[in-house]
Tab-separated table of C-alpha atoms in Angstrom:
chain	number	residue	atom	x	y	z
A	1	MET	CA	12.438	-37.874	-41.498
A	2	LYS	CA	12.799	-41.886	-41.941
A	3	ILE	CA	11.237	-43.123	-38.537
A	4	GLY	CA	12.462	-46.615	-39.839
A	5	THR	CA	12.063	-50.161	-38.426
A	6	ASN	CA	14.520	-49.363	-35.579
A	7	CYS	CA	12.205	-47.242	-33.847
A	8	LEU	CA	9.027	-49.019	-34.518
A	9	ARG	CA	8.915	-52.119	-32.495
A	10	THR	CA	5.913	-54.698	-31.672
A	11	GLY	CA	5.232	-54.614	-27.836
A	12	ALA	CA	3.083	-51.540	-26.180
A	13	ALA	CA	5.513	-48.780	-25.464
A	14	LEU	CA	4.279	-45.757	-23.254
A	15	ALA	CA	7.781	-44.001	-22.995
A	16	ALA	CA	10.187	-42.632	-25.415
A	17	ILE	CA	12.214	-39.560	-25.421
A	18	ALA	CA	14.284	-37.529	-28.229
A	19	LEU	CA	16.621	-34.474	-27.646
A	20	GLY	CA	16.550	-31.016	-29.227
A	21	LEU	CA	18.999	-27.799	-28.795
A	22	SER	CA	16.684	-25.005	-28.183
A	23	ALA	CA	18.090	-24.489	-24.981
A	24	CYS	CA	21.122	-23.319	-26.675
A	25	THR	CA	21.192	-19.616	-27.760
A	26	ASN	CA	21.113	-18.986	-31.778
A	27	ALA	CA	24.805	-18.254	-31.677
A	28	ASP	CA	25.410	-21.692	-30.289
A	29	VAL	CA	23.013	-23.308	-32.513
A	30	ALA	CA	24.202	-21.534	-35.881
A	31	ARG	CA	28.115	-22.604	-34.643
A	32	ILE	CA	27.004	-26.116	-34.284
A	33	LEU	CA	25.188	-25.996	-37.492
A	34	ALA	CA	28.067	-24.641	-39.334
A	35	GLU	CA	30.490	-27.070	-38.071
A	36	GLY	CA	28.324	-29.970	-39.432
A	37	GLY	CA	26.497	-30.999	-36.369
A	38	GLU	CA	27.926	-32.597	-33.115
A	39	ASP	CA	28.505	-36.390	-31.910
A	40	PHE	CA	25.527	-38.363	-30.431
A	41	PRO	CA	25.526	-38.393	-27.852
A	42	GLU	CA	28.889	-37.239	-26.005
A	43	ALA	CA	28.286	-33.341	-26.776
A	44	TYR	CA	24.455	-33.481	-24.983
A	45	VAL	CA	25.701	-34.534	-21.738
A	46	GLY	CA	24.371	-32.105	-18.895
A	47	GLN	CA	22.125	-30.160	-21.155
A	48	VAL	CA	18.207	-30.301	-20.865
A	49	PHE	CA	16.219	-30.232	-24.047
A	50	PRO	CA	12.759	-30.293	-25.200
A	51	VAL	CA	10.766	-33.162	-26.304
A	52	TYR	CA	8.041	-33.304	-29.170
A	53	PHE	CA	5.927	-36.515	-28.814
A	54	ALA	CA	2.842	-37.959	-29.614
A	55	SER	CA	1.725	-40.796	-27.741
A	56	ALA	CA	-1.104	-43.256	-26.913
A	57	GLU	CA	-2.040	-45.737	-24.176
A	58	VAL	CA	-4.816	-47.941	-22.606
A	59	ASP	CA	-6.265	-46.995	-19.276
A	60	GLY	CA	-6.102	-50.952	-17.491
A	61	GLU	CA	-6.023	-53.819	-19.315
A	62	ILE	CA	-6.295	-54.347	-23.044
A	63	GLY	CA	-9.513	-55.747	-23.978
A	64	GLU	CA	-13.139	-54.923	-24.445
A	65	GLY	CA	-14.567	-52.035	-22.349
A	66	SER	CA	-10.958	-50.553	-21.600
A	67	ASP	CA	-10.675	-46.778	-22.239
A	68	SER	CA	-7.848	-45.393	-24.187
A	69	MET	CA	-6.157	-41.937	-24.935
A	70	ALA	CA	-4.203	-40.454	-27.575
A	71	GLU	CA	-2.146	-37.063	-26.943
A	72	ALA	CA	0.684	-34.944	-28.209
A	73	GLY	CA	2.954	-32.374	-26.302
A	74	ILE	CA	6.241	-31.116	-25.035
A	75	GLY	CA	8.737	-32.613	-22.473
A	76	SER	CA	12.214	-32.494	-21.542
A	77	ALA	CA	15.264	-34.718	-21.378
A	78	THR	CA	18.562	-34.463	-19.799
A	79	PHE	CA	21.512	-36.705	-20.650
A	80	VAL	CA	23.026	-37.927	-17.555
A	81	SER	CA	26.177	-39.409	-19.234
A	82	PRO	CA	26.584	-40.554	-22.863
A	83	THR	CA	24.658	-43.634	-22.118
A	84	GLN	CA	22.060	-42.528	-19.650
A	85	ILE	CA	19.049	-40.321	-20.303
A	86	ARG	CA	16.622	-38.657	-17.663
A	87	ALA	CA	13.050	-38.103	-19.274
A	88	SER	CA	10.145	-36.099	-18.146
A	89	ILE	CA	7.342	-36.626	-19.809
A	90	PRO	CA	3.722	-35.075	-19.102
A	91	GLY	CA	1.491	-37.517	-17.344
A	92	GLN	CA	4.323	-39.876	-16.606
A	93	PRO	CA	6.987	-40.467	-13.872
A	94	THR	CA	10.381	-38.988	-14.621
A	95	ARG	CA	12.463	-42.068	-15.671
A	96	THR	CA	16.050	-42.604	-16.168
A	97	TYR	CA	17.079	-44.806	-19.103
A	98	THR	CA	20.250	-46.802	-19.824
A	99	GLN	CA	21.563	-47.666	-23.155
A	100	VAL	CA	21.879	-51.579	-24.173
A	101	GLY	CA	25.439	-52.192	-25.054
A	102	ASP	CA	26.011	-50.495	-28.611
A	103	THR	CA	22.250	-51.012	-29.391
A	104	THR	CA	19.594	-48.381	-30.247
A	105	GLU	CA	17.828	-49.670	-27.205
A	106	TYR	CA	17.615	-47.702	-23.946
A	107	ARG	CA	15.926	-49.354	-21.013
A	108	PRO	CA	14.050	-47.172	-17.999
A	109	ASP	CA	14.991	-47.999	-14.289
A	110	ASP	CA	11.549	-49.706	-13.683
A	111	PHE	CA	12.234	-52.019	-16.590
A	112	ASP	CA	12.458	-55.097	-14.286
A	113	ASP	CA	8.740	-53.908	-13.040
A	114	GLY	CA	7.248	-53.515	-16.319
A	115	GLY	CA	8.892	-50.503	-17.559
A	116	LEU	CA	9.087	-50.443	-21.624
A	117	PRO	CA	12.306	-49.450	-23.325
A	118	LEU	CA	12.682	-46.991	-25.949
A	119	PHE	CA	14.628	-47.232	-29.118
A	120	VAL	CA	16.704	-44.141	-30.452
A	121	VAL	CA	18.220	-43.220	-33.579
A	122	ALA	CA	20.031	-40.139	-34.818
A	123	ASN	CA	21.939	-38.256	-37.635
A	124	GLU	CA	23.890	-34.848	-37.116
A	125	PHE	CA	20.801	-32.875	-36.724
A	126	VAL	CA	18.036	-34.679	-35.619
A	127	ILE	CA	17.101	-37.562	-33.006
A	128	VAL	CA	14.010	-39.846	-33.331
A	129	ALA	CA	12.989	-41.705	-30.165
A	130	ALA	CA	9.934	-44.471	-30.636
A	131	ASN	CA	8.450	-47.694	-29.526
A	132	VAL	CA	5.240	-48.493	-30.838
A	133	ASP	CA	2.719	-51.430	-30.474
A	134	VAL	CA	1.167	-51.745	-34.235
A	135	GLU	CA	-0.230	-55.543	-33.762
A	136	GLN	CA	-1.361	-55.687	-29.773
A	137	PHE	CA	-3.551	-52.558	-29.462
A	138	GLY	CA	-1.096	-51.299	-26.807
A	139	GLY	CA	-0.494	-47.872	-28.030
A	140	GLY	CA	3.036	-46.253	-27.994
A	141	PHE	CA	5.006	-43.293	-28.176
A	142	VAL	CA	7.131	-41.196	-30.773
A	143	ALA	CA	9.200	-38.119	-30.425
A	144	PHE	CA	11.054	-35.819	-32.434
A	145	ALA	CA	13.725	-33.685	-31.603
A	146	GLY	CA	17.223	-32.075	-32.873
A	147	PHE	CA	19.220	-28.904	-33.934
A	148	GLU	CA	16.411	-26.503	-34.399
A	149	THR	CA	17.114	-23.966	-37.454
A	150	PRO	CA	17.266	-20.156	-36.502
A	151	VAL	CA	14.871	-18.151	-38.322
A	152	GLU	CA	17.515	-16.211	-40.194
A	153	ASN	CA	18.918	-19.612	-41.575
A	154	ARG	CA	15.594	-20.356	-43.095
A	155	PRO	CA	15.326	-20.610	-46.907
A	156	ASN	CA	12.481	-18.793	-48.977
A	157	GLU	CA	10.454	-21.874	-49.668
A	158	ALA	CA	10.883	-25.620	-49.276
A	159	ASN	CA	9.489	-29.043	-49.991
A	160	TYR	CA	9.570	-31.817	-47.846
A	161	THR	CA	9.281	-35.662	-48.736
A	162	ASN	CA	10.652	-39.039	-48.017
A	163	GLY	CA	8.875	-38.940	-44.786
A	164	ASP	CA	7.219	-41.594	-42.364
A	165	GLY	CA	4.409	-41.077	-39.960
A	166	VAL	CA	2.403	-42.617	-37.113
A	167	PHE	CA	-1.639	-42.295	-36.476
A	168	PHE	CA	-2.904	-43.135	-33.041
A	169	VAL	CA	-6.877	-43.653	-32.418
A	170	GLY	CA	-8.060	-44.074	-28.924
A	171	GLY	CA	-11.330	-43.643	-27.054
A	172	GLU	CA	-13.541	-44.302	-24.060
A	173	GLY	CA	-14.248	-47.978	-24.559
A	174	PHE	CA	-12.404	-48.893	-27.461
A	175	GLY	CA	-10.217	-51.682	-25.522
A	176	GLY	CA	-7.206	-50.784	-26.984
A	177	VAL	CA	-5.643	-48.294	-29.545
A	178	ASN	CA	-5.230	-48.605	-33.350
A	179	THR	CA	-1.882	-47.735	-34.200
A	180	VAL	CA	-1.168	-47.317	-37.623
A	181	THR	CA	2.214	-46.539	-39.770
A	182	CYS	CA	3.084	-45.167	-43.049
A	183	GLU	CA	6.081	-44.935	-45.250
A	184	ASP	CA	7.324	-42.205	-47.802
A	185	CYS	CA	3.777	-40.718	-47.085
A	186	VAL	CA	4.653	-37.154	-45.873
A	187	SER	CA	4.696	-34.317	-48.172
A	188	LEU	CA	4.754	-30.657	-47.102
A	189	TRP	CA	5.174	-27.170	-48.934
A	190	ALA	CA	6.689	-24.335	-46.874
A	191	ASP	CA	6.545	-20.813	-48.154
A	192	PHE	CA	8.676	-18.904	-45.519
A	193	ILE	CA	8.378	-15.482	-46.824
A	194	ASN	CA	4.750	-15.433	-46.449
A	195	GLY	CA	4.622	-17.831	-43.473
A	196	ASP	CA	2.683	-20.462	-44.967
A	197	ILE	CA	3.058	-24.241	-44.745
A	198	SER	CA	0.580	-27.184	-45.654
A	199	GLY	CA	0.522	-30.483	-46.943
A	200	ASP	CA	0.171	-34.511	-46.356
A	201	LEU	CA	0.877	-35.545	-42.786
A	202	PHE	CA	-0.287	-39.190	-43.045
A	203	MET	CA	-2.270	-41.584	-45.214
A	204	GLY	CA	-2.647	-45.269	-43.966
A	205	SER	CA	-5.068	-48.122	-43.377
A	206	PHE	CA	-6.254	-50.078	-40.625
A	207	GLU	CA	-8.824	-52.746	-39.729
A	208	GLY	CA	-11.569	-51.881	-37.032
A	209	GLY	CA	-14.566	-53.095	-35.837
A	210	GLN	CA	-16.720	-52.321	-38.731
A	211	GLY	CA	-14.167	-53.243	-41.666
A	212	ASP	CA	-11.367	-51.456	-43.132
A	213	PHE	CA	-10.519	-47.871	-42.843
A	214	ASP	CA	-8.476	-45.497	-45.176
A	215	VAL	CA	-7.037	-42.509	-43.415
A	216	GLU	CA	-5.495	-39.240	-44.611
A	217	VAL	CA	-4.505	-36.426	-42.363
A	218	ASP	CA	-3.625	-33.030	-43.998
A	219	LEU	CA	-2.129	-29.857	-42.379
A	220	VAL	CA	-4.110	-27.065	-43.660
A	221	GLU	CA	-3.939	-23.357	-43.078
A	222	GLY	CA	-0.628	-23.662	-41.558
A	223	GLU	CA	1.428	-20.648	-40.113
A	224	ILE	CA	5.067	-20.651	-39.771
A	225	THR	CA	6.239	-19.098	-36.718
A	226	GLU	CA	9.509	-18.023	-34.991
A	227	GLU	CA	9.407	-21.487	-32.773
A	228	GLY	CA	8.394	-23.713	-35.718
A	229	PHE	CA	4.777	-24.117	-37.053
A	230	THR	CA	1.130	-24.772	-36.147
A	231	GLY	CA	-1.799	-25.014	-38.125
A	232	SER	CA	-5.053	-27.066	-38.479
A	233	LEU	CA	-5.855	-30.652	-39.341
A	234	ASP	CA	-8.116	-32.124	-41.985
A	235	ILE	CA	-8.541	-35.532	-41.582
A	236	ALA	CA	-10.502	-37.798	-44.157
A	237	TRP	CA	-11.801	-41.432	-43.343
A	238	ASP	CA	-13.287	-43.823	-45.854
A	239	LEU	CA	-14.876	-47.258	-44.709
A	240	THR	CA	-15.301	-50.786	-46.515
A	241	ARG	CA	-17.484	-52.798	-44.190
A	242	PHE	CA	-16.774	-56.280	-43.814
A	243	GLY	CA	-18.387	-58.410	-46.592
A	244	SER	CA	-18.999	-55.262	-48.739
A	245	GLU	CA	-17.102	-54.129	-51.919
A	246	GLU	CA	-18.356	-50.292	-51.569
A	247	THR	CA	-16.644	-47.652	-49.971
A	248	GLU	CA	-18.262	-45.035	-47.848
A	249	GLU	CA	-16.930	-41.679	-46.284
A	250	VAL	CA	-16.955	-41.535	-42.587
A	251	ALA	CA	-18.254	-38.033	-41.130
A	252	LEU	CA	-15.606	-36.455	-38.348
A	253	GLY	CA	-16.004	-33.539	-36.478
A	254	LEU	CA	-12.566	-32.479	-35.097
A	255	SER	CA	-12.116	-30.220	-32.075
A	256	ASN	CA	-9.334	-29.313	-29.608
A	257	GLN	CA	-6.691	-29.426	-31.977
A	258	THR	CA	-3.017	-29.155	-31.165
A	259	VAL	CA	-0.343	-28.942	-33.854
A	260	ILE	CA	3.530	-28.716	-33.027
A	261	GLY	CA	5.894	-28.404	-35.587
A	262	ARG	CA	9.469	-27.497	-35.839
A	263	PHE	CA	12.320	-27.025	-38.707
A	264	PHE	CA	15.618	-28.853	-38.137
A	265	GLY	CA	19.225	-28.641	-39.725
A	266	PRO	CA	21.275	-25.913	-40.817
A	267	ASP	CA	18.891	-24.707	-43.682
A	268	ALA	CA	15.463	-25.930	-42.440
A	269	ASP	CA	16.625	-29.660	-43.966
A	270	VAL	CA	13.776	-31.378	-41.835
A	271	ALA	CA	10.124	-30.450	-40.920
A	272	ALA	CA	8.609	-32.674	-38.230
A	273	VAL	CA	5.519	-32.315	-36.483
A	274	VAL	CA	3.321	-33.866	-33.690
A	275	TYR	CA	-0.453	-33.216	-33.291
A	276	GLU	CA	-3.494	-34.521	-31.483
A	277	THR	CA	-7.362	-33.802	-32.028
A	278	ASP	CA	-10.551	-35.003	-30.358
A	279	ALA	CA	-13.185	-36.377	-33.020
A	280	ASP	CA	-16.853	-37.222	-33.193
A	281	ILE	CA	-17.062	-39.865	-35.456
A	282	ASP	CA	-20.600	-41.143	-37.185
A	283	LEU	CA	-20.779	-44.210	-39.128
A	284	ASN	CA	-23.988	-43.021	-40.977
A	285	GLY	CA	-26.361	-44.476	-38.197
A	286	GLU	CA	-25.042	-47.944	-38.456
A	287	GLU	CA	-24.160	-49.669	-35.124
A	288	PRO	CA	-22.279	-48.407	-33.168
A	289	GLY	CA	-23.353	-45.313	-34.786
A	290	SER	CA	-21.631	-42.048	-33.335
A	291	PHE	CA	-18.933	-41.914	-30.866
A	292	ALA	CA	-16.141	-39.903	-29.593
A	293	ALA	CA	-12.343	-40.924	-30.095
A	294	THR	CA	-9.033	-38.907	-29.785
A	295	PHE	CA	-6.302	-39.186	-32.306
A	296	SER	CA	-2.450	-38.181	-32.285
A	297	GLY	CA	0.345	-38.614	-34.387
A	298	ALA	CA	3.839	-37.821	-35.489
A	299	SER	CA	5.303	-37.181	-39.159
A	300	GLY	CA	8.573	-36.011	-40.463
A	301	GLY	CA	9.706	-34.902	-44.188
A	302	GLU	CA	13.385	-34.285	-45.668
A	303	ARG	CA	13.713	-31.090	-47.848
A	304	VAL	CA	14.089	-31.636	-51.339
A	305	VAL	CA	16.973	-29.477	-52.585
A	306	ASN	CA	16.910	-28.449	-56.115
A	307	GLU	CA	20.540	-28.862	-57.791
A	308	ASP	CA	19.642	-27.084	-60.937
């Protein structure tokens, strides 16, 4: 699933939402999918939907010594009207967002007091909302949702590509959030018969305090469930220190992982996932040595259909 530049905006954003149809019965979803989806947003008014999100934020002012945190989870949202959305995200106040004209921008009711807008794009099956700060270390928020595929509609197997990803890095004393994005970096293989799924969720680079980091996030030991899919994360980091041409592997110890994946569309046409994990990072004894961090991210891919 393409997140796209309409959703990735410079300017720290700590609030975004998206909508899904899990609140409907399987019969309702099957009917909607058979009819090719429903118009956005008129058909959603008055209903409450789940929100699958990944986020990161800074506790206090951005700068040296401030703590930052990355997380993923599930919230909820309601279309109050075709142009207003009320969102409840864990750890944040409930906000009502109003569409700005015919644009993709939705502004919260506390916008004049510093509340940050979200940007929403949708097709007939999936809605994506995001507003992330790539340049100013402020963090951000990305969310997926949509018409979730009933179990009986899933194919025997599927390959998902042509997707984008977002990866957040935060931690105590970090002073901000490293926000990294990638395009066409998602590749997942799903075996629905045996209940297995695995592949690439993210590949990207960013500049840290010690040099340039290359990051790769893989989904391993993935399990397809009635709700969607889950699994474990395998994260590889390489570091090229400032002034050096040599690349070294950064040792990571991962714990407290959360992986929330869902399938969308009439035949599991889209796979999307949000995730978080704690990490112990060891830079081979070099300053600052070992330290703790939190990672979160969101990725989505489109199913490749074999026309032969």
